[in-house]
Short mmCIF file of C-alpha atoms in Angstrom, two decimals:
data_model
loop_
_atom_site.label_atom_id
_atom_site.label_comp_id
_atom_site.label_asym_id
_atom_site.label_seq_id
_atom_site.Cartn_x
_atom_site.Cartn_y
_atom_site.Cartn_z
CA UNK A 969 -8.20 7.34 16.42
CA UNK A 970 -5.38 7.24 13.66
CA UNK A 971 -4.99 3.30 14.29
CA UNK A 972 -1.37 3.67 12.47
CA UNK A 973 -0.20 0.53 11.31
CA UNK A 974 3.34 -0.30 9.43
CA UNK A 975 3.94 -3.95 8.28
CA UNK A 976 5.54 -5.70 5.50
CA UNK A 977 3.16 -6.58 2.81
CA UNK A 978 5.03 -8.76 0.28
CA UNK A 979 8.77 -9.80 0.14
CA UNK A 980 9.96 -6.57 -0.87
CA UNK A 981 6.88 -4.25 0.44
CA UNK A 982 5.45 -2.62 3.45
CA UNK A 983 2.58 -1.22 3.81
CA UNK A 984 0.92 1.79 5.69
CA UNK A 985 -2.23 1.92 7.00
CA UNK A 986 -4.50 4.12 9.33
CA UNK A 987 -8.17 5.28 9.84
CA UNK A 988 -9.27 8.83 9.10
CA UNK A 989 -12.53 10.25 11.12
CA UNK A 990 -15.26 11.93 9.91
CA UNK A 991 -14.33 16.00 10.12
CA UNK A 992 -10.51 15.26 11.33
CA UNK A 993 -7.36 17.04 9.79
CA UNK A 994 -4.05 15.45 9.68
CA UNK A 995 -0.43 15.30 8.18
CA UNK A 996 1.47 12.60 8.00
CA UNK A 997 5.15 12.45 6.76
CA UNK A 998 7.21 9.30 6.32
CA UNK A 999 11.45 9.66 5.98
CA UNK A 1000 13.17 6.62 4.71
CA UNK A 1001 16.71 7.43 5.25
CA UNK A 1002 18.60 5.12 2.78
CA UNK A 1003 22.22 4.29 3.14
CA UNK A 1004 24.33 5.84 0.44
CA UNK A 1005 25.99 2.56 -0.24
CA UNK A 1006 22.49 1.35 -1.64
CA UNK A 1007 22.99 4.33 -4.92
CA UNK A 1008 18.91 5.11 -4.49
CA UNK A 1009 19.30 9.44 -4.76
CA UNK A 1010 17.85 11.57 -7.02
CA UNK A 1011 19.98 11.04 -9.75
CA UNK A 1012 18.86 7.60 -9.75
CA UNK A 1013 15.33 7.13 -8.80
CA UNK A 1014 12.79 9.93 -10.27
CA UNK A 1015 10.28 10.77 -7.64
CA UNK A 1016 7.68 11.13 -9.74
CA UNK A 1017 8.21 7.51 -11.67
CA UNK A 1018 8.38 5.69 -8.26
CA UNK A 1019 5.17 7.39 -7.37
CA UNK A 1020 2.88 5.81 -10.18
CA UNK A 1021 5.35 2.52 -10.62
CA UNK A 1022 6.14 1.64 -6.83
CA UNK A 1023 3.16 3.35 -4.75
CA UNK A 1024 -0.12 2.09 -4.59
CA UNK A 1025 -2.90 2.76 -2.30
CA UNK A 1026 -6.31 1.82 -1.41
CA UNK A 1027 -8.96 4.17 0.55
CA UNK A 1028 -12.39 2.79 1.72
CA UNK A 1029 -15.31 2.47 4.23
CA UNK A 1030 -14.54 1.06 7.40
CA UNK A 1031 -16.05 -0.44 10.45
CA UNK A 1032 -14.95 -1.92 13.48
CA UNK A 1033 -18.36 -1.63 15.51
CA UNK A 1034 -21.80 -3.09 15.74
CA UNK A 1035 -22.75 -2.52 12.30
CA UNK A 1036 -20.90 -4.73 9.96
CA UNK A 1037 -23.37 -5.42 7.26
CA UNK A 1038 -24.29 -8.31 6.97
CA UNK A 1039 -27.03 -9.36 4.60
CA UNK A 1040 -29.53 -11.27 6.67
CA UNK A 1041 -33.04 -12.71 6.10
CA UNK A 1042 -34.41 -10.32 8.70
CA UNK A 1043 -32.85 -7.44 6.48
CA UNK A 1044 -34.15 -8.97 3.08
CA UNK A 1045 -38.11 -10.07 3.87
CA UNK A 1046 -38.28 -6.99 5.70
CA UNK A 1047 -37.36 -5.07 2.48
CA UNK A 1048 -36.67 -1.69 4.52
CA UNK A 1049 -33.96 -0.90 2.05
CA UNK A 1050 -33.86 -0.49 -1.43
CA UNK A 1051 -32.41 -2.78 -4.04
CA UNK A 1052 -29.28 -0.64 -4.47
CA UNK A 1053 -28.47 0.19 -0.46
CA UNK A 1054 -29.49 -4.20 -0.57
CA UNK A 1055 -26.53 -4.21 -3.16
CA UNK A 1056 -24.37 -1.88 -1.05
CA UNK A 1057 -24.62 -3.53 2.14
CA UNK A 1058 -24.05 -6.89 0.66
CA UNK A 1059 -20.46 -5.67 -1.10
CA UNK A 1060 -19.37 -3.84 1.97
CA UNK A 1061 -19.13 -7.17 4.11
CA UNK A 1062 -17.76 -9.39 1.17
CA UNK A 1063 -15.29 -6.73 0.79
CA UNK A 1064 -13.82 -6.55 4.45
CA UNK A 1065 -14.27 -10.33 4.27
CA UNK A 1066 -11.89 -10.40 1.25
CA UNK A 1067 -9.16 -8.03 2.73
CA UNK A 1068 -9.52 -9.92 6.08
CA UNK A 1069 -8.87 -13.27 4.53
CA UNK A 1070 -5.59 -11.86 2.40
CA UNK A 1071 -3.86 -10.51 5.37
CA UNK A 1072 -4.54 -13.45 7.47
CA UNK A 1073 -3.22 -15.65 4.80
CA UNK A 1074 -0.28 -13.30 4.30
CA UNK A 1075 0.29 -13.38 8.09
CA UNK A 1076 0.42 -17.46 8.03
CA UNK A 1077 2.43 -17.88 5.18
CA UNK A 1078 5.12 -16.57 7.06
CA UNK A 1079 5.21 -18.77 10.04
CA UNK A 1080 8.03 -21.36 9.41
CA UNK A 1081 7.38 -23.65 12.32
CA UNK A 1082 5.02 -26.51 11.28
CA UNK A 1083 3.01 -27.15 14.66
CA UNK A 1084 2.48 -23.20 14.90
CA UNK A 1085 1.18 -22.72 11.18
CA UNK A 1086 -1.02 -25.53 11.15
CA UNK A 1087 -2.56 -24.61 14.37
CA UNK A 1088 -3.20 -21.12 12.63
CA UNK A 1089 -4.67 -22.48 9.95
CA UNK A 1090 -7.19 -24.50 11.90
CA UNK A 1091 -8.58 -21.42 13.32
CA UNK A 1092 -8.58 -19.65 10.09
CA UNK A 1093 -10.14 -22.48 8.38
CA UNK A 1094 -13.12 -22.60 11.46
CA UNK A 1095 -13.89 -18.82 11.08
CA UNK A 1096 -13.98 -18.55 7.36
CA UNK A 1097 -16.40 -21.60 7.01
CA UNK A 1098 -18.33 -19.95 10.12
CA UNK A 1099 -18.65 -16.15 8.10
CA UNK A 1100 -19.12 -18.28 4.52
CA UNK A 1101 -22.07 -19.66 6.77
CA UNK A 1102 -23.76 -16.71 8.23
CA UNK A 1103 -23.46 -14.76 4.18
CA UNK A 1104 -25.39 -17.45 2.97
CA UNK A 1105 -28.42 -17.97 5.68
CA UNK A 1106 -29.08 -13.99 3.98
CA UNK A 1107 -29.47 -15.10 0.78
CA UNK A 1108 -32.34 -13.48 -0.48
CA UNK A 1109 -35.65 -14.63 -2.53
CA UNK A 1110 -36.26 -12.27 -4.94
CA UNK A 1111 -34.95 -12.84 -8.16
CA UNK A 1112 -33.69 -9.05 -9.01
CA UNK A 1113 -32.19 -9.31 -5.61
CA UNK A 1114 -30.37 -12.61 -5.76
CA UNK A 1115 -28.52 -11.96 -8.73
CA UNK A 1116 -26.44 -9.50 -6.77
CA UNK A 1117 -25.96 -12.10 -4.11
CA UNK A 1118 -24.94 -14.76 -6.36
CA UNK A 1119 -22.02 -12.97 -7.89
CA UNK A 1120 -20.76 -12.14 -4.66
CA UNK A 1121 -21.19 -15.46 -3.26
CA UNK A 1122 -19.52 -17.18 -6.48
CA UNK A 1123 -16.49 -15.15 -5.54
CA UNK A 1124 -16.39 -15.46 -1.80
CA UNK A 1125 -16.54 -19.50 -2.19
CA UNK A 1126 -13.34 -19.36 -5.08
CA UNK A 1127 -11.53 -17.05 -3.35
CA UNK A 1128 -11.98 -19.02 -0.24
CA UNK A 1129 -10.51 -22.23 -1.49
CA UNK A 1130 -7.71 -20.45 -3.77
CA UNK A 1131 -6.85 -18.99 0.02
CA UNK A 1132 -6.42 -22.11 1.77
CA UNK A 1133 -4.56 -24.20 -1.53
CA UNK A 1134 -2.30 -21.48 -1.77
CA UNK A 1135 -1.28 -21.79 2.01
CA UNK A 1136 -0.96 -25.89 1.65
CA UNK A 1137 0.87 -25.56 -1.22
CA UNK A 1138 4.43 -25.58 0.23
CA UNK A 1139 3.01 -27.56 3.70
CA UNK A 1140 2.67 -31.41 4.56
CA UNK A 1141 -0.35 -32.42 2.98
CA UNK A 1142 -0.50 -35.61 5.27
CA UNK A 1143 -1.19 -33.24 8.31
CA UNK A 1144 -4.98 -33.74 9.93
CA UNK A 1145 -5.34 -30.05 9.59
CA UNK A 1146 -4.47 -30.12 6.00
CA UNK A 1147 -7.16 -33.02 5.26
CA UNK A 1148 -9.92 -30.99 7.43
CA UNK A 1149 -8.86 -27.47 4.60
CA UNK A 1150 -9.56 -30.01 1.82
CA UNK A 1151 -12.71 -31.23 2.51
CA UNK A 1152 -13.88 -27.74 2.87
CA UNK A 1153 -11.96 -26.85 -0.73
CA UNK A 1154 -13.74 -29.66 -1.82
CA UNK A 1155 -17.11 -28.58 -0.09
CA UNK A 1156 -16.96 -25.28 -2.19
CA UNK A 1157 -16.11 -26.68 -5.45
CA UNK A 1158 -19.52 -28.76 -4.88
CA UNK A 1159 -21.04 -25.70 -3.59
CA UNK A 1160 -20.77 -23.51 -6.70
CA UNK A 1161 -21.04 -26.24 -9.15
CA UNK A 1162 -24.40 -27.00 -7.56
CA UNK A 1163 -25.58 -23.87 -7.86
CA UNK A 1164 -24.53 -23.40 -11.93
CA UNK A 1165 -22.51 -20.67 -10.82
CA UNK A 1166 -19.80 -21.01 -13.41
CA UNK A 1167 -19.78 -23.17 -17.03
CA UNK A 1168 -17.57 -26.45 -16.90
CA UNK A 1169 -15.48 -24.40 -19.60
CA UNK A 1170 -14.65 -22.26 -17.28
CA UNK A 1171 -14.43 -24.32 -14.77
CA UNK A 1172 -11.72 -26.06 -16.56
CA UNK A 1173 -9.93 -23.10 -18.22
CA UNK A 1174 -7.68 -21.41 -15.58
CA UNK A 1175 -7.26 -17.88 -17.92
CA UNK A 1176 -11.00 -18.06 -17.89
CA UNK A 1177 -12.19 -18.38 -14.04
CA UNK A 1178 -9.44 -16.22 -12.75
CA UNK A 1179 -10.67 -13.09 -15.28
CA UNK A 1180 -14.38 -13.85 -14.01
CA UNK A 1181 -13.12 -13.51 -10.46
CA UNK A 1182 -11.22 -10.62 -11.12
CA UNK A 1183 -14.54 -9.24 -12.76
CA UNK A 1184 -16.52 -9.86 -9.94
CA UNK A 1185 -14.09 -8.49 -7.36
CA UNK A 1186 -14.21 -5.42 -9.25
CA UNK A 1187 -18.17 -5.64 -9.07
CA UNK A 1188 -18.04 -6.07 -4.86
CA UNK A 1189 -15.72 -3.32 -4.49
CA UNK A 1190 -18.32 -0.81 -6.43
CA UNK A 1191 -19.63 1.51 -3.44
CA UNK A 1192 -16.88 0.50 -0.95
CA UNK A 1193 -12.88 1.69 -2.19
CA UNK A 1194 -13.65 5.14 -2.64
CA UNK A 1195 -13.15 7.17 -6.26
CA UNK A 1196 -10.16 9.02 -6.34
CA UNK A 1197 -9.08 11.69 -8.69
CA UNK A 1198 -5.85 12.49 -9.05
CA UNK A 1199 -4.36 15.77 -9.95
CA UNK A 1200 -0.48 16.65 -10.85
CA UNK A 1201 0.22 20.22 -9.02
CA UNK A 1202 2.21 22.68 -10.54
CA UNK A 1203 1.58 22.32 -14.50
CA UNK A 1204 2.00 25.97 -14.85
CA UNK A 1205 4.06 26.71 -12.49
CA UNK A 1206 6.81 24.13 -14.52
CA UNK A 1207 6.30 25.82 -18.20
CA UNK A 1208 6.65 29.03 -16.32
CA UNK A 1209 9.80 27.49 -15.30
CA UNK A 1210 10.95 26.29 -18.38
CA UNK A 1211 10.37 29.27 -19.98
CA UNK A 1212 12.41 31.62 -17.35
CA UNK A 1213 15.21 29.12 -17.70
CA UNK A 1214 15.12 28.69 -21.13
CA UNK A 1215 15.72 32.96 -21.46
CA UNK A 1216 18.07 32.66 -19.26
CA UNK A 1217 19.99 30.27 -21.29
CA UNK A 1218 19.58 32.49 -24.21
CA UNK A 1219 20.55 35.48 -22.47
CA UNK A 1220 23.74 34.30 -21.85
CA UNK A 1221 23.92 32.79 -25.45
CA UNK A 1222 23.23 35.79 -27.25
CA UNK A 1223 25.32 38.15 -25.12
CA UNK A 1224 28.34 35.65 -26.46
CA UNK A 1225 27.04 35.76 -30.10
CA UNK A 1226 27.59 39.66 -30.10
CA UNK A 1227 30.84 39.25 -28.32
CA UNK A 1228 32.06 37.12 -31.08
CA UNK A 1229 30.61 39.28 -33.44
CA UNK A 1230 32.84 42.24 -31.96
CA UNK A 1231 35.84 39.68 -32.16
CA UNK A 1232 35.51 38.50 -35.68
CA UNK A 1233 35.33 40.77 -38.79
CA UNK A 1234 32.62 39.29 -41.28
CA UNK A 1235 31.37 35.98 -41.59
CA UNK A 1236 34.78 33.69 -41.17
CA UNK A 1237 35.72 30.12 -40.59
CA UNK A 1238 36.41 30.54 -37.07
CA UNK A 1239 32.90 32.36 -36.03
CA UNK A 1240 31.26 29.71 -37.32
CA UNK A 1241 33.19 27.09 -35.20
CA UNK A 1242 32.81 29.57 -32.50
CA UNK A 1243 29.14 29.85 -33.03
CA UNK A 1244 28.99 25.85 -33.01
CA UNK A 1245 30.39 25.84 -29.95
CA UNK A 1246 28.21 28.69 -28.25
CA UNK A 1247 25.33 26.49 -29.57
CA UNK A 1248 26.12 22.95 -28.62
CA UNK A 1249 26.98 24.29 -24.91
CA UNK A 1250 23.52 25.66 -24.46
CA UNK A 1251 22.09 22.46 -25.59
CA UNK A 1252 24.28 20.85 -22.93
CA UNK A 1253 23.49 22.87 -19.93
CA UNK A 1254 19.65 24.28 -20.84
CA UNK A 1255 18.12 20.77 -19.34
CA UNK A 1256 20.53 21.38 -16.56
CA UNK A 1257 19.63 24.81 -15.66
CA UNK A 1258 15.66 24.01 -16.12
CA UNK A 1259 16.09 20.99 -13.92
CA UNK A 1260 18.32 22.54 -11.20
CA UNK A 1261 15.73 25.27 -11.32
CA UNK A 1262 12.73 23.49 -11.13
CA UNK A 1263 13.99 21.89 -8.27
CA UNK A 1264 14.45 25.02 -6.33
CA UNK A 1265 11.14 26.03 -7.03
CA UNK A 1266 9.64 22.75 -6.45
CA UNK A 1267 11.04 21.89 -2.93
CA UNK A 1268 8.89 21.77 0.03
CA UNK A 1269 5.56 22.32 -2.49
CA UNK A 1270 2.91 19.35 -2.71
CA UNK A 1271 3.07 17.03 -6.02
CA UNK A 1272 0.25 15.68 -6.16
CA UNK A 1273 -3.77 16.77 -4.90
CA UNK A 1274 -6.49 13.95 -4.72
CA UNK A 1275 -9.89 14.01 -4.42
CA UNK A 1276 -12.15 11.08 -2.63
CA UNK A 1277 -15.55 10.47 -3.65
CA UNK A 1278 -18.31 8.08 -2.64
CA UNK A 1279 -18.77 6.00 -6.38
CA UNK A 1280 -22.64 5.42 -5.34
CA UNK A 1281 -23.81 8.83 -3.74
CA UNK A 1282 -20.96 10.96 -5.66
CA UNK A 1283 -20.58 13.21 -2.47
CA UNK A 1284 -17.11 14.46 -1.74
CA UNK A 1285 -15.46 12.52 0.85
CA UNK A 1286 -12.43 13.77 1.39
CA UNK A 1287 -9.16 16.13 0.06
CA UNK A 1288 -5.70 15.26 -0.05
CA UNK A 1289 -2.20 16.59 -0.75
CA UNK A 1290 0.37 14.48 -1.60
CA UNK A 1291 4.24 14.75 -1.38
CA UNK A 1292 7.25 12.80 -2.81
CA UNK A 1293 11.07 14.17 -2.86
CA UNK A 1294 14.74 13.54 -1.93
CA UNK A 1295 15.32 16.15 0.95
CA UNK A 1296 18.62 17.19 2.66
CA UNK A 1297 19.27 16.41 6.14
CA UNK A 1298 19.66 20.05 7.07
CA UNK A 1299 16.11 20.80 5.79
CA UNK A 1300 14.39 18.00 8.18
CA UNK A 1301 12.65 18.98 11.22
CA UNK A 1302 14.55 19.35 14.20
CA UNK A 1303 12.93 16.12 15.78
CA UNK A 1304 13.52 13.69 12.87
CA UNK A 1305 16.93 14.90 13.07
CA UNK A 1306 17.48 14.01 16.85
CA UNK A 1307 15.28 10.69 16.06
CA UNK A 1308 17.90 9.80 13.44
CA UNK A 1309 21.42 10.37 15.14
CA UNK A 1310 19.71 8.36 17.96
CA UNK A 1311 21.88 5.21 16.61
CA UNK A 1312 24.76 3.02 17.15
CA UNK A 1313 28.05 4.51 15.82
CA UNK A 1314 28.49 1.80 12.64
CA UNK A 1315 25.11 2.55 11.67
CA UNK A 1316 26.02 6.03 11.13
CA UNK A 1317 26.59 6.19 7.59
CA UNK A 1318 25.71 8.87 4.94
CA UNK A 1319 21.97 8.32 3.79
CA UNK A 1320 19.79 10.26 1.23
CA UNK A 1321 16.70 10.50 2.94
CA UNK A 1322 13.18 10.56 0.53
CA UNK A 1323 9.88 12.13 1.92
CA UNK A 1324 6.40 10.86 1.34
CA UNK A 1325 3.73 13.10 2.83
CA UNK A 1326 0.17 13.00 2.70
CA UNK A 1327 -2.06 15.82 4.36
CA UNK A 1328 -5.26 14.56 4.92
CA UNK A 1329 -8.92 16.67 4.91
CA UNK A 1330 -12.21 14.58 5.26
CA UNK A 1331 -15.74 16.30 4.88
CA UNK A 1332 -17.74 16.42 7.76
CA UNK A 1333 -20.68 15.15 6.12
CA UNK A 1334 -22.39 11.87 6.74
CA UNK A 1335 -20.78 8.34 5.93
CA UNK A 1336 -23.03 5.35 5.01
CA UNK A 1337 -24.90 3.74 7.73
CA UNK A 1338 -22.77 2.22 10.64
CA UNK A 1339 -19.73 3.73 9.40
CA UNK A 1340 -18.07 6.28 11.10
CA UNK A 1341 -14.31 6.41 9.58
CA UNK A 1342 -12.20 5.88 5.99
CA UNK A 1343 -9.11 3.62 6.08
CA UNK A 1344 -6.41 4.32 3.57
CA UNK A 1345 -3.67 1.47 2.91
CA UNK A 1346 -0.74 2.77 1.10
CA UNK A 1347 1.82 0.22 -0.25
CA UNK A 1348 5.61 1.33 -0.93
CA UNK A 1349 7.52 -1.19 -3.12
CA UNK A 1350 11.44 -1.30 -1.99
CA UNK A 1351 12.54 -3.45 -5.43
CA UNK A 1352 13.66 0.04 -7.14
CA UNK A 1353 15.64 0.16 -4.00
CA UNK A 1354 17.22 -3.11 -3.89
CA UNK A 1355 18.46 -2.84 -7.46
CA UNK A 1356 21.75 -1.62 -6.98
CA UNK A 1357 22.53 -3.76 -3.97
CA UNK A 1358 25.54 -6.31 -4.08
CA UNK A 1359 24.76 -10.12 -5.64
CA UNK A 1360 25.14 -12.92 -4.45
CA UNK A 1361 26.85 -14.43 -0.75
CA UNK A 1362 30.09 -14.18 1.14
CA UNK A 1363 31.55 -17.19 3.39
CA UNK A 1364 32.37 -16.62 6.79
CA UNK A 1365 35.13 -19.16 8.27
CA UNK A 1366 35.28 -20.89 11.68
CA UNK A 1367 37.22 -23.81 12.95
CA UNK A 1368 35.59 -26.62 14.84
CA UNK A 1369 37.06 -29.70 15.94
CA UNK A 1370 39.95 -29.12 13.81
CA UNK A 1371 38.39 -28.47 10.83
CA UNK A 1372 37.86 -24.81 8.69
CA UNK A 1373 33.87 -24.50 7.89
CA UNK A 1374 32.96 -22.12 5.34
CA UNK A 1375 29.40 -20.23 6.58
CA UNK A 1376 27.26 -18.45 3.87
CA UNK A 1377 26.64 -14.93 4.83
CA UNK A 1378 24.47 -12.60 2.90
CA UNK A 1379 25.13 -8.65 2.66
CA UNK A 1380 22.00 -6.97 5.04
CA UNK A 1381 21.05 -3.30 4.33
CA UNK A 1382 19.16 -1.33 7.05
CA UNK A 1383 16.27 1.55 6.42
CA UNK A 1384 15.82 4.02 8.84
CA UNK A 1385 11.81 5.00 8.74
CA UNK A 1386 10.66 7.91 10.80
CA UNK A 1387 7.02 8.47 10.87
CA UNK A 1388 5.89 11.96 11.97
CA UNK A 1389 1.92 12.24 12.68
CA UNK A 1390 0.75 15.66 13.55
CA UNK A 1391 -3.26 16.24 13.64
CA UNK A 1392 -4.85 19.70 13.34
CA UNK A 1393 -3.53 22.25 16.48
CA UNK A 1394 -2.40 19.51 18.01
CA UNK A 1395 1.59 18.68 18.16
CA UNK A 1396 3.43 15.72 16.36
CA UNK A 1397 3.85 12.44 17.71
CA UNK A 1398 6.84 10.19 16.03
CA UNK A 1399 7.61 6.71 15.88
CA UNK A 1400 10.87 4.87 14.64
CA UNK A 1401 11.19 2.08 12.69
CA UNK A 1402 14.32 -0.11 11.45
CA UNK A 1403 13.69 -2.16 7.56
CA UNK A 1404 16.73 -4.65 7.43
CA UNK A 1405 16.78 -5.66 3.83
CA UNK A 1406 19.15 -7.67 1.55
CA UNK A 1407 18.66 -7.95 -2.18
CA UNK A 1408 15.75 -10.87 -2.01
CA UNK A 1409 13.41 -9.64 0.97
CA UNK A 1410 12.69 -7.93 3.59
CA UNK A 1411 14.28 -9.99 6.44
CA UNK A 1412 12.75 -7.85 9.40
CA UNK A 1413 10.78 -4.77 10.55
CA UNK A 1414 11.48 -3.47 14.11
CA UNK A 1415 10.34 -0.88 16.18
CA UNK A 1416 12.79 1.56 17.67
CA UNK A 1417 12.89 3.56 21.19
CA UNK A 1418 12.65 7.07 20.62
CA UNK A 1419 14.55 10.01 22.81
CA UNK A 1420 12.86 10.94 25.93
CA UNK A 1421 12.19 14.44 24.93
CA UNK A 1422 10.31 12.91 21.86
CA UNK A 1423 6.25 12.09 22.09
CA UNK A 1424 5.19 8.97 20.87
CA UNK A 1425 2.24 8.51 18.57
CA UNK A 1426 -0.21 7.19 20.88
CA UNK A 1427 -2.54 5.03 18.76
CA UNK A 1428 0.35 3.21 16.82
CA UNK A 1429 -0.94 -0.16 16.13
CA UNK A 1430 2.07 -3.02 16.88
CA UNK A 1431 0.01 -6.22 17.61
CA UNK A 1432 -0.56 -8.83 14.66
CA UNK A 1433 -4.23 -9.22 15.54
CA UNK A 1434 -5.61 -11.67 13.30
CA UNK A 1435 -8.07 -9.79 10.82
CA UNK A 1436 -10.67 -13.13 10.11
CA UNK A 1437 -10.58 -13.53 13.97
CA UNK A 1438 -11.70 -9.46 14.54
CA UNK A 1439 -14.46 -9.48 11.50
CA UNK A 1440 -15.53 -12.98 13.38
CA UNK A 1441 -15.86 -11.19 16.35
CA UNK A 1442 -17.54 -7.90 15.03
CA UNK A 1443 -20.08 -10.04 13.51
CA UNK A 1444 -21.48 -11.74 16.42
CA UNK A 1445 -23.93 -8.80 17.99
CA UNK A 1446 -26.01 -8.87 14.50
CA UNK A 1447 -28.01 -12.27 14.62
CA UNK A 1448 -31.25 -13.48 12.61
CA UNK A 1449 -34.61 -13.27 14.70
#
């Protein structure tokens, strides 16, 4: 039940995503063959740089069932739970409803056709009004209790509107749709200023609401994005490696002190220029032979370990292993390989391919209530791979009714991506997927056949499925009595 899921995020970013069972094992490896002609290599882009500057990932509790928490009366007067498993409850479904209204709005913002967009936006107007709604009717009574809520709600309502203004910000504002999105911006504004849920100064003071919001976002994700540690791998095992290469270095140094020592008699002009010399050349190749052997030992070993922890609980979730390196094309798997020369003849160009692997271990221990898998969202920014591409346009010329029209033409770039899946005694499944890029954006993300001979990971997730829509839909077995 990997639910694998590659989309593009932002302009320049895509972003992985897939859903890890309790118990379950699994490796997943990601090769993003990049054209030569783009100058990303190692000499260019250090692994370990792009890792903490252009990777960034997210792992948390996830549902898709019957038991999306949702704070209800029932579930309050009752008081069956405790005020902390109140507060966890209450953060797990503002959280989901947070990510679900970011990708939907992501997902809108990039429909260009008016009629289409605004008919999107009805429907994502209707069912965040309808969830805002159903949060509320659970507000509870209890003082010690509702302070909880209250932050949670203040947060839910701004980030709401600041959802639906950023989407009508480029549109027609004289649409019906667009007046119906107001009223309900202006509907929240009245809503939290009713309840005194922020000061007019900082209601007026843009610096000062969006650093409350942040604050509170941070305060509904507490018990839901897991605690991750992160660990660099092979400390030792790189001063080891500076030290072997470092006598080795002076090996050869010293053996060609005592050979100018048997050249020259005494302490003369010319042993001490030859000395120089002998000197300055290990200080030139020393980083050189360190590097070049660091990279030998280094290559196929895992950079990073991480460990995932539940930040209310403290129980271990889950273990990970995490790899990032340029690899050669004879050193892939025999499969990626095939996958790879599987393409037209002018898109076979040199590439430099770079690895990202992630081996996966999660505890077989118990999850919170109604939750029965972890989904981890890794973005991978491409700007440190656009950087070297060609500015600005060429013209393309035609002639049309006897005249020569100049065309602007922009310079596209295409990323090969090859995800390999393979889960514990089981063999890997593959998928293909093409990244056209030019210097601005990403300008498409296709999926690619594969050869017959290769399997076909069989819970690859292609459909745009509107998130809002599926957390609307999850939500309607749980009802108030």
């Amino acid at each position: 039940m990997s639910k694998l899921r590659i989309k593009q995020e932002e302009e320049l970013s895509i972003k992985f995503s897939h859903l890890l069972a309790r118990g379950e094992q699994r490796k997943l490896d990601l090769y993003f063959s990049l054209p030569k002609e783009m100058g990303i290599g190692p000499n260019s882009l250090n692994e370990e740089e792009y890792y903490f500057s252009g990777v960034q990932g997210r792992r948390a509790y996830y549902s898709e069932g019957l038991h999306l928490p949702l704070v209800q009366s029932r579930f309050v007067s009752q008081k069956k739970r405790t005020l902390e498993e109140f507060r966890l409850y209450m953060n797990l479904f503002a959280y989901q409803y947070a990510v679900a209204m970011e990708n939907d709005a992501r997902e809108l913002a990039r429909i260009e056709e008016d009629a289409q967009f605004f008919e999107g936006l009805n429907e994502f107007t209707v069912h965040a009004s309808t969830l805002l709604r159903r949060f509320r009717r659970g507000a509870p009574a209890d003082e010690k209790w509702r302070h909880y809520f209250e932050n949670a709600d203040n947060y839910l309502s701004w980030f709401t509107e600041q959802q639906l203004l950023k989407l009508l910000s480029k549109r027609d504002m004289q649409h019906k749709v667009s007046e119906r999105v107001l009223q309900l911006c202006h509907e929240e504004q009245a809503y939290r200023k009713s309840h005194n849920y922020n000061s007019e100064r900082t209601r007026e003071d843009p610096n000062r609401i969006a650093n409350k919001m942040l604050l509170l976002r941070r305060l509904i994700q507490q018990g839901v994005v897991l605690k991750e540690d992160l660990k660099t791998l092979g400390v030792g095992l790189k001063k080891l490696t500076t030290g072997f290469a470092t006598a080795l270095v002076m090996l050869v140094v010293s053996s060609l002190i005592i050979k100018a020592q048997g050249v020259f008699n005494g302490l003369t002009l010319a042993m001490v220029f030859v000395l120089a010399l002998i000197y300055g050349a290990r200080e030139i190749f020393k980083d050189d032979v360190r590097n070049a052997l660091w990279r030998i030992v280094q290559k196929g070993r895992p950079r990073w370990s991480r460990i995932l922890t539940d930040t209310t609980t403290h129980s271990l979730i889950a273990r990970q292993l995490v790899w990032l390196e340029f690899v050669k094309s004879k050193d892939l798997p025999d499969a990626v390989n095939e996958i790879l020369k599987r393409r037209h003849s002018q898109n076979k160009v040199d590439a430099e391919i770079l690895h990202y692997g992630i081996s996966t271990r999660v505890e077989d221990t118990d999850f919170l209530t109604g939750y029965n898998s972890i989904q981890e969202q890794v973005v991978f920014s491409l700007v440190p791979f656009v950087d070297f591409l060609e500015q600005g346009k060429d013209e393309l010329y035609r002639e049309q009714d006897g005249e020569i029209i100049a065309e602007q033409v922009e310079r596209r770039y295409q990323i090969n991506l090859v995800v390999v899946c393979q889960r514990l005694k089981q063999p890997p499944q593959y998928a293909r997927y093409k990244i056209t890029v030019n210097r601005r954006q990403i300008v498409e993300i296709t999926m690619s056949d594969l050869p017959e001979n290769v399997p076909l990971i069989d819970d690859l997730v292609t459909d745009n499925t509107s998130a809002t829509a599926r957390l609307d839909q999850q939500s309607e077995p749980i009802t108030e009595s």
